[in-house]
PDB file of C-alpha atoms in Angstrom:
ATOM      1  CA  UNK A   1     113.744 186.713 164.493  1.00 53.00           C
ATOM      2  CA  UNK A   2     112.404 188.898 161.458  1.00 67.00           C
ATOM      3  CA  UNK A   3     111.163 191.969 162.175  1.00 82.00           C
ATOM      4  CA  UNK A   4     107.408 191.718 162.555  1.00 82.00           C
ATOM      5  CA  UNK A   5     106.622 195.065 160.293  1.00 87.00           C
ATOM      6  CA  UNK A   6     109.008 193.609 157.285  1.00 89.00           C
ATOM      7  CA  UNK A   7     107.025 190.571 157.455  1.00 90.00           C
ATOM      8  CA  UNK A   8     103.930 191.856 157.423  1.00 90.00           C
ATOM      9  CA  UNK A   9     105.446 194.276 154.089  1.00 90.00           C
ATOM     10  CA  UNK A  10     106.631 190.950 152.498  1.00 90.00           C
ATOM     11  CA  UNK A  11     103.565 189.479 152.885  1.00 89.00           C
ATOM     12  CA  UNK A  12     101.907 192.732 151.009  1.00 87.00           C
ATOM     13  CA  UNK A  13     104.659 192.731 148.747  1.00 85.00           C
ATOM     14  CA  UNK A  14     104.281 189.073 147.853  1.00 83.00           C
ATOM     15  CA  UNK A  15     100.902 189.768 146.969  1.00 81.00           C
ATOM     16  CA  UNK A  16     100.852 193.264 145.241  1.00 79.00           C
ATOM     17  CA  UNK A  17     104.008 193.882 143.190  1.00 75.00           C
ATOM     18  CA  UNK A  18     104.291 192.696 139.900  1.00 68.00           C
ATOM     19  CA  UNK A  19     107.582 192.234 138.502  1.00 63.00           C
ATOM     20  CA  UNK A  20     107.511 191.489 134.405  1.00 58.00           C
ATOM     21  CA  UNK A  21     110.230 189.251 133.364  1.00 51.00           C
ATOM     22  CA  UNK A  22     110.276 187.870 129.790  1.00 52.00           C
ATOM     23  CA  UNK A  23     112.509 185.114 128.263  1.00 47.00           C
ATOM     24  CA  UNK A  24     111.897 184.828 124.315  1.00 48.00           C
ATOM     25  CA  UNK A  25     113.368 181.422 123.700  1.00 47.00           C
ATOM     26  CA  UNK A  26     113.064 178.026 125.316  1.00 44.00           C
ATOM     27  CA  UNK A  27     115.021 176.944 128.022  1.00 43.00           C
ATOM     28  CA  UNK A  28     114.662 173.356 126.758  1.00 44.00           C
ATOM     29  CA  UNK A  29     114.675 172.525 123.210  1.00 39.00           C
ATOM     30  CA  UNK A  30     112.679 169.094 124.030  1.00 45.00           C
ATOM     31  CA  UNK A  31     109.687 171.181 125.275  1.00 46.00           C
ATOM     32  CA  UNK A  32     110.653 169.003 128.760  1.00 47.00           C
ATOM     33  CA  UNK A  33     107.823 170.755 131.537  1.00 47.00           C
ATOM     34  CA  UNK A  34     109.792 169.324 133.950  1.00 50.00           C
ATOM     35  CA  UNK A  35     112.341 171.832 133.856  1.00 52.00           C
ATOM     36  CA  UNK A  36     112.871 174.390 136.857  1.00 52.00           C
ATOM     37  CA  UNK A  37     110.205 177.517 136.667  1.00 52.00           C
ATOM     38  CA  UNK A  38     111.199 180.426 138.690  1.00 51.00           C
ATOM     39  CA  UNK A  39     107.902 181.508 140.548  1.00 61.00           C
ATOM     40  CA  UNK A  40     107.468 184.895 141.873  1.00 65.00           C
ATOM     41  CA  UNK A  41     108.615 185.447 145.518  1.00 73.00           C
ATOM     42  CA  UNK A  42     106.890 184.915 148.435  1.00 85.00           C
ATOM     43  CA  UNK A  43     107.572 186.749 151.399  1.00 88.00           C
ATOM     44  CA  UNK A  44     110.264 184.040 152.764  1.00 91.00           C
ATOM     45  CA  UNK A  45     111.763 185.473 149.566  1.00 90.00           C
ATOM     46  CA  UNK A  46     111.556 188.402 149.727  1.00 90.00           C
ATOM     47  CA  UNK A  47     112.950 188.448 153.113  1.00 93.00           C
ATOM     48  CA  UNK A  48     115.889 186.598 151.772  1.00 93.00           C
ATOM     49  CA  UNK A  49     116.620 189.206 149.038  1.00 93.00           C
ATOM     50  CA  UNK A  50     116.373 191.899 152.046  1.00 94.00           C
ATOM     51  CA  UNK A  51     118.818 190.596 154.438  1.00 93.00           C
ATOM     52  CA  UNK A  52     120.988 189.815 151.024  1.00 94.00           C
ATOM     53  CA  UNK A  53     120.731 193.770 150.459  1.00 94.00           C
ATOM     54  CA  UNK A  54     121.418 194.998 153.827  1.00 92.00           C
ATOM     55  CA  UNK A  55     124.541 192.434 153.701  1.00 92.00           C
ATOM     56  CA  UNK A  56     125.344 194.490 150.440  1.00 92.00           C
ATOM     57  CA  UNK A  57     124.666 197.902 151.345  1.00 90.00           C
ATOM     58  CA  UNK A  58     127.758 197.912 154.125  1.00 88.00           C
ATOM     59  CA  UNK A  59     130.152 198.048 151.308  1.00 89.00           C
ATOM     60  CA  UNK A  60     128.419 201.425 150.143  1.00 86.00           C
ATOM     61  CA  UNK A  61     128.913 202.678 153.945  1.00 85.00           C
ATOM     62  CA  UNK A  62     130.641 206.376 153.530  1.00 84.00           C
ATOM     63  CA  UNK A  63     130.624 206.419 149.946  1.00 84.00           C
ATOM     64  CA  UNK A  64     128.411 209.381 148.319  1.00 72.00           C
ATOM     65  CA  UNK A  65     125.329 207.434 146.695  1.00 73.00           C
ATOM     66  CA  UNK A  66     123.298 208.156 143.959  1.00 72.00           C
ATOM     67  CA  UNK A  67     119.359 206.843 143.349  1.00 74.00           C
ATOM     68  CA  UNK A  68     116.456 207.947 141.448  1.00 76.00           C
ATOM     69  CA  UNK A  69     114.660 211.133 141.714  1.00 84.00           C
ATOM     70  CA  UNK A  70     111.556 209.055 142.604  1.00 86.00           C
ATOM     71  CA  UNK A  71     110.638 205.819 144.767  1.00 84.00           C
ATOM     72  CA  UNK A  72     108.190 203.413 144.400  1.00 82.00           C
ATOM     73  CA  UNK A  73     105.750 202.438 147.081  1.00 84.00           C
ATOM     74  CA  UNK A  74     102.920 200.192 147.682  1.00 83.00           C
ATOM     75  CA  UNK A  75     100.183 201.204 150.025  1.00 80.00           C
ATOM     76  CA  UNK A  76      98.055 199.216 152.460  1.00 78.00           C
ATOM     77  CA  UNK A  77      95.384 199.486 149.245  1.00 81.00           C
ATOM     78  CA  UNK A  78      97.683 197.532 146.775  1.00 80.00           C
ATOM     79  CA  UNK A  79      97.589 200.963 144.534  1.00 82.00           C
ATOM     80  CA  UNK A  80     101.255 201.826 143.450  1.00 83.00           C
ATOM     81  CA  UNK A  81     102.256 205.558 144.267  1.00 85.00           C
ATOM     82  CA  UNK A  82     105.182 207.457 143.453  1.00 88.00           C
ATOM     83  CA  UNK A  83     107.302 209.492 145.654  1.00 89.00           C
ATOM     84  CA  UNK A  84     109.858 212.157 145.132  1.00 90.00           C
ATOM     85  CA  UNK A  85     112.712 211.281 146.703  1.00 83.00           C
ATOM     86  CA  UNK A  86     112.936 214.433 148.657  1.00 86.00           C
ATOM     87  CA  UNK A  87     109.317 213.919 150.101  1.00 90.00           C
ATOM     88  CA  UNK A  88     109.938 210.423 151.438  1.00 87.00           C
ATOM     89  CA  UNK A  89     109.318 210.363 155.205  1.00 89.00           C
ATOM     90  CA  UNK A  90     111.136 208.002 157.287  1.00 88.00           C
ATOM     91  CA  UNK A  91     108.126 205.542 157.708  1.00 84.00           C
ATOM     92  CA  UNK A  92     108.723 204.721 153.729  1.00 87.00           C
ATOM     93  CA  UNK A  93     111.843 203.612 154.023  1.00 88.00           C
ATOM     94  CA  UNK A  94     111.172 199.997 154.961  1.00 89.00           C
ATOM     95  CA  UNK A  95     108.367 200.576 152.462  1.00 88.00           C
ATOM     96  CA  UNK A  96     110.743 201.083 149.590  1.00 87.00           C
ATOM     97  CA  UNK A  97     113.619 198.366 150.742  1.00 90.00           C
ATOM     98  CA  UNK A  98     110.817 195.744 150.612  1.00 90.00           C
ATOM     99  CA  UNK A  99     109.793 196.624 147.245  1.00 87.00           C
ATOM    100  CA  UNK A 100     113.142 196.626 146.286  1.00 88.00           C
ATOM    101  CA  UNK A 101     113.954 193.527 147.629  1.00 91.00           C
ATOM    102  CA  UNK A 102     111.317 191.657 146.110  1.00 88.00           C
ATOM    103  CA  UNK A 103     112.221 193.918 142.545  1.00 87.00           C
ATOM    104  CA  UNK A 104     115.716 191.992 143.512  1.00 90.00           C
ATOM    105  CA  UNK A 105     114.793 188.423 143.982  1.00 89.00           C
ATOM    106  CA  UNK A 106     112.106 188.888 140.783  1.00 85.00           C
ATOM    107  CA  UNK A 107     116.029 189.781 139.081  1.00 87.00           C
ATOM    108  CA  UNK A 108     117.566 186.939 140.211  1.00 86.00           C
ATOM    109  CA  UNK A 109     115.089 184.378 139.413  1.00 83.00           C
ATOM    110  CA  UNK A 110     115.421 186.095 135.393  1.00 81.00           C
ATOM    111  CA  UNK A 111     118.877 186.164 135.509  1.00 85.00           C
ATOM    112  CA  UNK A 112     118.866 182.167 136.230  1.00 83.00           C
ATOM    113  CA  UNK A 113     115.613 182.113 133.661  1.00 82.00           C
ATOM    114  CA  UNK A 114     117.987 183.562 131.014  1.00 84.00           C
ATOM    115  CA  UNK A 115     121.163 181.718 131.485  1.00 88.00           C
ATOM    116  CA  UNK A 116     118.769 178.381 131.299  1.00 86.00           C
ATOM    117  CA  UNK A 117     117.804 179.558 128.161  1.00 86.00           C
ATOM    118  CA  UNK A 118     121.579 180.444 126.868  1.00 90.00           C
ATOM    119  CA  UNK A 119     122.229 177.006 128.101  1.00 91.00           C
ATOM    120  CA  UNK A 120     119.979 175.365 126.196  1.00 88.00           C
ATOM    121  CA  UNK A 121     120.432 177.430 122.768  1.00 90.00           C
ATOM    122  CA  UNK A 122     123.842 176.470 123.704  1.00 92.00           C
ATOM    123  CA  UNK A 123     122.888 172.884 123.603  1.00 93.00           C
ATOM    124  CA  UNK A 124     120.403 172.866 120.503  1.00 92.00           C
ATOM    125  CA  UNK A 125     123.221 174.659 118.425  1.00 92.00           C
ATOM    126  CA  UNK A 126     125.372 171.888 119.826  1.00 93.00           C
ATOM    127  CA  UNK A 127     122.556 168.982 118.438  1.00 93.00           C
ATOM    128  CA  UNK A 128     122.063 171.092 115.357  1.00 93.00           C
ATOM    129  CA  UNK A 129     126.248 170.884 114.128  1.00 92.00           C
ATOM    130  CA  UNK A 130     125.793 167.116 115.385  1.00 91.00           C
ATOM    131  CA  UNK A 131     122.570 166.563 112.665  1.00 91.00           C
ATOM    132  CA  UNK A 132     124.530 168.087 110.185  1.00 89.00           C
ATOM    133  CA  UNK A 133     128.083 167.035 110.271  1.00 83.00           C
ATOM    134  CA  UNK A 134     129.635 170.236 111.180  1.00 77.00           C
ATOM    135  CA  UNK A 135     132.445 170.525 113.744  1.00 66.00           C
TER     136      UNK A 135
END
């Protein structure tokens, strides 16, 4: 069962966080709508991309680690603060692995967005020797 309080910070997550992801090329030539469109996460999502981290975060057990001098959080107003790491309390924590997570899955969804895209240059350049002649 998922832990009621990430839930409820999916949820917020979910609806709050916006995660800007640009492609600057077609993923299909044709113009086909039909194609798949990566949506932004919901919290099932979200969730996902969380247990995928703490799955991922074992294999940094005991090594020394390395983050940013600041974290972002959320708050229960949808405004976006700023922490320094070294004034995070223990009550942000789940906080900041939720936005992360859902930072994560937004990352994943772009990386599949952009190797559509290098698929289907891929294919148009493919079309284009064909039109022409070239091998």
């Amino acid at each position: 069962m998922v832990d009621p309080t990430l839930a409820t910070l999916a949820e917020h997550y979910a609806k709050h966080l916006i995660v800007e992801t640009e492609i600057h090329a077609r993923d299909n030539w044709a113009g086909d709508p039909t194609g798949d469109v990566y949506e932004f996460p919901d919290a099932a999502n979200i969730l996902q991309a969380h247990t995928a981290l703490v799955g991922a975060a074992a294999a940094y057990d005991g090594q020394t680690i390395t983050m940013r001098d600041v974290l972002s959080l959320i708050k229960d107003d949808g405004q976006e603060y700023v922490i320094a790491a070294d004034k995070i309390r223990l009550d942000d924590i789940d906080t900041a692995m939720v936005c992360l997570a859902t930072e994560f899955d937004a990352l994943n969804n772009h990386a599949h967005e952009v190797m559509a895209t290098f698929a289907g240059l891929v294919r148009l350049k493919k079309l284009l020797k064909e039109a022409t002649g070239d091998k």
